[in-house]
Coordinates of C-alpha atoms in Angstrom, one line a residue:
M764 CA -104.7 28.9 -115.6
S765 CA -106.1 28.7 -111.9
I766 CA -105.1 31.8 -109.2
K767 CA -101.8 30.5 -107.7
Q768 CA -103.0 30.1 -103.6
S769 CA -99.9 31.1 -100.9
E770 CA -98.3 28.5 -99.5
S771 CA -96.9 27.4 -96.4
R772 CA -93.3 27.1 -96.7
S773 CA -93.9 23.4 -95.3
G774 CA -96.2 22.8 -98.0
L775 CA -93.6 24.1 -100.7
K776 CA -91.0 21.5 -99.3
S777 CA -93.2 18.9 -100.3
K778 CA -94.0 20.0 -103.3
L779 CA -90.0 20.4 -104.2
A780 CA -89.1 16.7 -102.5
S781 CA -92.0 15.2 -104.7
R782 CA -89.8 16.5 -107.9
N783 CA -87.0 14.8 -106.7
L784 CA -85.2 18.1 -105.9
E785 CA -81.9 16.8 -103.3
F786 CA -82.1 19.3 -100.8
E787 CA -81.5 19.8 -96.5
D788 CA -84.3 20.7 -95.1
S789 CA -82.6 23.1 -92.9
E790 CA -80.7 25.1 -96.1
L791 CA -84.2 24.9 -98.2
E792 CA -85.6 27.0 -95.5
E793 CA -83.1 29.5 -95.3
A794 CA -83.6 29.9 -98.7
L795 CA -87.4 29.8 -98.6
K796 CA -86.3 33.2 -95.9
K797 CA -83.8 34.7 -98.0
Y798 CA -85.5 33.9 -101.5
N799 CA -88.2 34.5 -103.8
Y800 CA -90.1 31.3 -104.5
F801 CA -90.8 32.7 -108.0
N802 CA -88.1 33.8 -108.6
L803 CA -85.9 31.0 -107.2
F804 CA -87.8 27.8 -108.7
N805 CA -90.4 29.3 -110.8
G806 CA -88.6 31.3 -113.4
I807 CA -85.4 28.9 -112.8
E808 CA -86.5 25.0 -113.1
S809 CA -87.2 25.2 -116.7
I810 CA -83.4 24.6 -117.9
L811 CA -83.2 22.1 -114.8
L812 CA -86.5 19.5 -115.4
S813 CA -85.6 17.0 -117.0
K814 CA -89.6 15.6 -117.3
T815 CA -92.7 18.4 -117.4
N816 CA -95.7 16.5 -117.0
P817 CA -95.0 15.6 -114.2
K818 CA -92.2 18.2 -113.1
T819 CA -89.4 16.2 -112.4
F820 CA -85.8 16.6 -111.8
N821 CA -82.7 14.0 -112.5
K822 CA -80.2 14.6 -109.8
V823 CA -80.8 17.9 -109.6
K824 CA -79.7 19.7 -106.1
L825 CA -81.2 22.7 -104.7
D826 CA -77.3 24.2 -104.7
D827 CA -77.6 24.1 -108.3
F828 CA -80.8 26.6 -108.5
I829 CA -78.8 28.9 -106.3
A830 CA -76.1 29.1 -108.2
I831 CA -78.0 30.5 -111.1
Y832 CA -80.2 32.2 -109.0
K833 CA -76.5 33.9 -107.6
F834 CA -76.0 34.0 -111.2
D835 CA -78.2 36.4 -112.5
L836 CA -78.0 38.7 -109.6
K837 CA -74.6 39.5 -110.4
L838 CA -76.0 39.7 -114.3
S839 CA -78.2 41.9 -113.8
S840 CA -76.4 44.3 -111.4
T841 CA -73.4 45.1 -113.8
I842 CA -75.4 45.2 -116.5
L843 CA -77.5 47.1 -114.7
E844 CA -73.7 48.9 -114.0
L845 CA -73.4 49.2 -117.5
L846 CA -76.9 51.2 -118.4
N847 CA -76.3 53.6 -115.6
K848 CA -73.3 54.5 -117.9
V849 CA -74.7 55.0 -120.8
E850 CA -77.8 57.1 -119.5
I851 CA -75.7 59.2 -117.4
R852 CA -73.5 60.9 -120.8
L853 CA -76.9 60.7 -122.5
K854 CA -77.9 62.8 -120.2
N855 CA -74.8 64.9 -119.6
S856 CA -75.0 65.5 -123.7
I857 CA -78.7 66.1 -124.2
A858 CA -78.3 69.1 -120.9
Y859 CA -74.8 70.1 -123.0
H860 CA -75.9 71.2 -125.9
F861 CA -79.6 71.8 -125.7
S862 CA -78.1 75.1 -122.7
Q863 CA -75.9 76.0 -125.1
K864 CA -78.5 76.6 -127.8
Y865 CA -81.1 77.4 -125.6
C866 CA -80.0 77.9 -121.8
N867 CA -77.4 80.1 -122.6
T868 CA -77.9 83.3 -120.2
I869 CA -78.7 84.1 -117.3
Q870 CA -82.5 84.5 -118.6
N871 CA -82.6 81.5 -120.7
T872 CA -82.1 79.4 -118.0
M873 CA -84.7 77.9 -118.6
G874 CA -85.6 77.8 -121.9
Y875 CA -85.8 73.8 -121.6
T876 CA -89.5 74.5 -120.3
N877 CA -89.9 76.3 -123.6
K878 CA -91.9 74.0 -126.0
A879 CA -90.9 76.6 -128.9
N880 CA -87.3 75.6 -128.3
Y881 CA -88.2 71.4 -130.0
L882 CA -90.2 69.9 -132.4
N883 CA -93.2 68.1 -132.0
P884 CA -93.4 64.8 -133.8
K885 CA -96.8 66.2 -135.2
N886 CA -94.9 69.0 -136.6
R887 CA -92.8 67.2 -138.6
P888 CA -92.7 66.5 -142.6
N889 CA -94.5 62.8 -143.6
S890 CA -95.9 63.5 -139.6
V891 CA -97.8 60.4 -140.7
N892 CA -95.7 58.7 -141.4
Y893 CA -93.1 58.8 -137.7
P894 CA -91.6 55.5 -137.1
F895 CA -93.4 53.0 -134.3
V896 CA -96.9 56.1 -134.2
N897 CA -99.0 53.0 -133.5
F898 CA -96.7 51.5 -131.3
Q899 CA -93.8 52.3 -128.4
N900 CA -93.8 55.9 -129.7
K901 CA -97.6 56.4 -129.6
K902 CA -98.2 58.2 -126.5
I903 CA -94.5 60.4 -127.2
Y904 CA -96.4 61.3 -131.0
N905 CA -99.5 62.3 -128.8
K906 CA -99.2 63.7 -125.8
F907 CA -96.6 66.5 -126.9
D908 CA -98.4 69.1 -124.8
E909 CA -97.8 67.5 -121.6
F910 CA -94.5 66.0 -121.5
V911 CA -92.9 66.7 -117.8
F912 CA -91.1 69.8 -118.2
F913 CA -94.3 71.7 -120.7
K914 CA -96.1 71.4 -117.4
P915 CA -97.6 74.8 -115.8
W916 CA -95.6 74.5 -112.2
Y917 CA -93.1 72.3 -112.9
L918 CA -90.1 74.4 -111.6
T919 CA -92.4 74.1 -108.5
S920 CA -92.6 70.8 -108.4
L921 CA -89.2 70.0 -109.1
I922 CA -88.1 72.0 -106.3
N923 CA -90.8 70.7 -104.1
G924 CA -90.0 67.1 -104.7
N925 CA -86.7 66.8 -104.7
D926 CA -84.7 68.2 -101.0
Y927 CA -81.2 68.4 -102.6
I928 CA -82.0 71.4 -104.9
D929 CA -82.2 74.4 -102.8
L930 CA -84.4 76.8 -102.7
N931 CA -81.9 80.2 -102.4
F932 CA -79.1 78.6 -104.0
Y933 CA -81.1 78.8 -107.7
S934 CA -82.4 82.0 -106.7
D935 CA -80.2 85.5 -108.7
I936 CA -81.9 89.2 -108.7
N937 CA -81.1 88.9 -112.1
Y938 CA -83.5 87.1 -113.4
D939 CA -87.4 87.5 -113.4
S940 CA -89.4 84.3 -115.4
R941 CA -91.6 86.4 -116.2
I942 CA -89.8 87.9 -119.1
T943 CA -89.9 85.0 -120.8
N944 CA -92.9 83.7 -119.2
S945 CA -91.4 80.5 -118.0
P946 CA -92.4 78.5 -114.8
S947 CA -92.3 80.1 -112.1
Y948 CA -91.6 79.1 -108.1
K949 CA -95.3 78.6 -106.8
I950 CA -94.7 80.1 -102.5
D951 CA -98.8 79.3 -101.8
D952 CA -101.8 79.9 -104.1
N953 CA -101.0 84.4 -103.9
N954 CA -97.6 84.7 -104.3
S955 CA -94.9 83.3 -106.5
N956 CA -90.9 83.8 -106.7
F957 CA -90.0 84.8 -110.1
S958 CA -86.6 85.1 -109.2
V959 CA -86.0 81.3 -109.0
A960 CA -84.3 79.5 -112.1
V961 CA -83.2 75.4 -112.1
P962 CA -80.7 75.1 -115.4
M963 CA -81.7 72.2 -117.2
W964 CA -78.5 69.9 -115.9
V965 CA -80.1 70.5 -112.6
A966 CA -83.5 68.5 -113.6
I967 CA -82.8 66.6 -115.9
E968 CA -81.1 65.0 -113.7
T969 CA -84.8 64.1 -112.5
L970 CA -86.2 62.1 -115.1
T971 CA -85.8 58.7 -115.6
L972 CA -84.5 56.7 -118.7
G973 CA -88.1 56.2 -120.7
K974 CA -88.4 60.3 -119.8
V975 CA -85.2 60.8 -121.3
I976 CA -85.9 59.1 -124.3
R977 CA -89.0 61.1 -124.6
L978 CA -87.1 64.0 -123.9
M979 CA -84.9 63.2 -127.1
H980 CA -87.7 62.8 -129.5
Y981 CA -89.3 66.4 -129.3
L982 CA -85.3 67.5 -129.8
N983 CA -84.3 69.5 -132.7
D984 CA -82.3 67.7 -135.5
D985 CA -79.0 69.3 -134.8
I986 CA -79.1 68.6 -131.1
L987 CA -79.8 65.0 -131.4
E988 CA -77.2 64.7 -134.3
S989 CA -75.1 66.7 -131.3
V990 CA -75.6 64.0 -128.8
M991 CA -75.6 60.9 -131.3
K992 CA -72.2 61.9 -131.9
D993 CA -71.7 62.3 -128.2
M994 CA -72.7 58.8 -128.0
N995 CA -70.4 57.4 -130.8
I996 CA -72.8 57.1 -133.5
T997 CA -71.9 58.1 -136.6
Q998 CA -74.0 57.3 -139.1
F999 CA -73.1 54.0 -141.1
N1000 CA -74.1 54.1 -145.5
N1001 CA -76.7 56.6 -143.8
L1002 CA -77.7 53.5 -141.2
F1003 CA -77.9 55.2 -138.1
H1004 CA -80.2 57.8 -138.8
R1005 CA -82.8 59.7 -135.6
T1006 CA -84.8 56.9 -135.8
E1007 CA -82.2 54.0 -135.5
F1008 CA -80.8 55.5 -132.6
L1009 CA -84.3 56.4 -130.3
N1010 CA -85.1 52.8 -132.0
M1011 CA -81.6 51.3 -129.6
L1012 CA -83.3 52.9 -126.4
D1013 CA -86.4 51.5 -126.7
F1014 CA -84.6 48.0 -126.1
L1015 CA -81.9 49.5 -123.1
L1016 CA -84.9 50.5 -121.8
C1017 CA -87.0 47.4 -121.5
L1018 CA -83.0 45.5 -120.1
R1019 CA -82.8 48.5 -117.6
N1020 CA -86.2 47.8 -116.1
N1021 CA -85.9 44.4 -116.4
C1022 CA -83.0 45.1 -114.0
A1023 CA -83.6 47.3 -111.9
H1024 CA -87.1 45.7 -111.0
G1025 CA -85.3 42.1 -110.5
S1026 CA -86.7 40.3 -113.0
L1027 CA -84.4 37.0 -114.1
V1028 CA -82.2 38.8 -116.2
F1029 CA -81.1 35.8 -118.1
R1030 CA -84.6 35.0 -119.3
F1031 CA -85.0 38.4 -120.4
V1032 CA -87.1 38.6 -123.8
T1033 CA -88.1 42.4 -125.0
P1034 CA -91.6 42.8 -124.9
K1035 CA -94.3 42.1 -128.3
S1036 CA -94.7 46.3 -127.8
K1037 CA -91.4 47.7 -128.9
K1038 CA -91.5 47.3 -132.5
I1039 CA -87.0 46.8 -134.2
S1040 CA -86.2 49.3 -137.0
S1041 CA -85.7 46.5 -140.3
T1042 CA -82.2 48.8 -140.2
L1043 CA -81.5 47.6 -136.9
V1044 CA -81.7 43.5 -137.5
P1045 CA -78.9 43.2 -140.2
F1046 CA -77.1 45.1 -138.8
F1047 CA -76.6 44.0 -135.5
K1048 CA -77.7 40.2 -136.5
L1049 CA -80.4 40.4 -134.5
T1050 CA -83.2 37.7 -134.0
P1051 CA -86.1 38.2 -132.9
S1052 CA -88.7 36.1 -132.1
E1053 CA -92.1 38.1 -133.8
T1054 CA -90.8 38.4 -137.5
G1055 CA -94.0 40.1 -138.7
T1056 CA -93.2 43.8 -140.0
P1057 CA -91.9 45.6 -138.1
S1058 CA -91.1 42.7 -135.5
S1059 CA -90.8 42.2 -132.4
C1060 CA -89.1 40.3 -129.3
I1061 CA -85.6 40.1 -129.0
T1062 CA -83.2 37.6 -125.9
L1063 CA -81.3 39.1 -123.6
F1064 CA -78.1 38.1 -126.4
D1065 CA -79.4 40.4 -128.8
T1066 CA -80.0 43.4 -126.7
L1067 CA -76.7 43.1 -125.0
K1068 CA -75.4 43.9 -128.9
I1069 CA -77.4 47.1 -129.2
L1070 CA -76.1 48.0 -124.8
N1071 CA -71.8 46.8 -126.3
H1072 CA -72.4 50.1 -129.3
F1073 CA -72.7 51.9 -126.3
E1074 CA -70.8 50.8 -123.4
S1075 CA -68.5 47.9 -123.7
T1076 CA -70.2 44.6 -122.3
R1077 CA -66.5 42.7 -121.5
P1078 CA -67.2 42.7 -117.6
L1079 CA -69.8 39.9 -118.1
K1080 CA -66.7 38.0 -119.4
K1081 CA -66.0 36.9 -115.9
I1082 CA -69.2 36.3 -114.7
V1083 CA -70.6 33.9 -117.4
Q1084 CA -67.0 31.9 -117.7
K1085 CA -68.0 31.2 -113.9
I1086 CA -71.4 29.2 -114.5
I1087 CA -70.6 27.7 -117.0
Y1088 CA -66.8 26.5 -115.0
R1089 CA -69.0 25.8 -112.3
N1090 CA -72.0 23.7 -114.3
N1091 CA -69.6 21.9 -115.9
K1092 CA -67.7 20.6 -112.9
H1093 CA -70.7 20.1 -110.8
F1094 CA -74.5 20.0 -112.2
K1095 CA -74.9 15.8 -112.2
S1096 CA -77.2 15.8 -113.9
P1097 CA -77.4 13.0 -117.2
D1098 CA -80.3 13.6 -118.7
F1099 CA -79.0 17.5 -120.7
D1100 CA -76.9 20.2 -120.5
L1101 CA -76.9 23.1 -118.3
N1102 CA -75.0 25.3 -119.6
D1103 CA -76.5 24.5 -122.9
R1104 CA -80.4 25.2 -121.9
L1105 CA -79.2 28.4 -119.6
L1106 CA -77.1 29.6 -123.2
R1107 CA -80.4 28.5 -125.2
K1108 CA -82.4 31.0 -122.9
M1109 CA -80.6 33.9 -122.9
G1110 CA -80.7 33.8 -126.5
E1111 CA -77.3 32.4 -127.8
P1112 CA -76.7 28.7 -127.9
S1113 CA -73.6 28.5 -128.8
L1114 CA -70.4 29.5 -126.2
S1115 CA -68.2 30.4 -129.0
K1116 CA -70.6 32.9 -130.1
W1117 CA -70.3 33.9 -126.5
K1118 CA -66.7 33.9 -126.3
E1119 CA -66.4 35.7 -129.6
F1120 CA -68.6 38.2 -128.3
L1121 CA -67.5 38.7 -124.7
F1122 CA -63.9 37.8 -124.5

């Protein structure tokens, strides 16, 4: 495999023409200006090629590529909206339950920065068997002390890094950070303001979803159980314990990053490094492609099953219906069924199963 060199637009046109792609020159010129070539062509061609060696299209048009690309954009943006709702609910629940227990007075406002109010995974019973300690939870397990809330000058970084956090608004003469040895606001190298405190429900909004999930690993069980209830997670025959709940969020994080970074979502597969709890596989009827112990690599369809447990995926119904209808009516290649290939890439080739899930 050699490193790909940058090609001119005229060179890309000639390449696509040699593969028998049908297009108007002006339309392709416009497409190359508007869309990322890798996502538009390299990312989609696998489901549109009639032959792979050499790469050959048969009655495939530029419009077919653009239709699938736009479908993916709409699918991705809608999934991201659903994931954002999950993230908002998580942050609200964590901040509420933690603050009710540890930050319920003015003097304890910064209690969320006190490591004593959390549980280091290494101090859990049977901690050597902490879930996925050699995989996705390795850093979480080994670097408890390095979490962002525990940094010495966390409060200073929080305020200076977020313009909407007004220093004056979060100052109170009844508060003194020295009493509880909480972080103080550093004015300069020699001076600090000890009367500044930012509540957890403000601070948690600055965390990424990845950091929120890491934070949940450190919550005491009573708080995490309250969060689980808020997220409509209850124990079904002792299935949903903290391990399964946190593991479900691992895959939503992967999906969220895929959508946020502009990658094609219909091709989504979780990485090998994100391992799956053995109890989740039968419960959600997942089909991981890496079937070792533990297993890994689930497709979009399987990940949406997990998302649907937190937030209804019904908004995806019309998006999937529209591309299925479009392909049935307008796709002309006689060599294969495009919808079969598209749905298979998304993780489930059966349209009836998609209908059962979404409709």
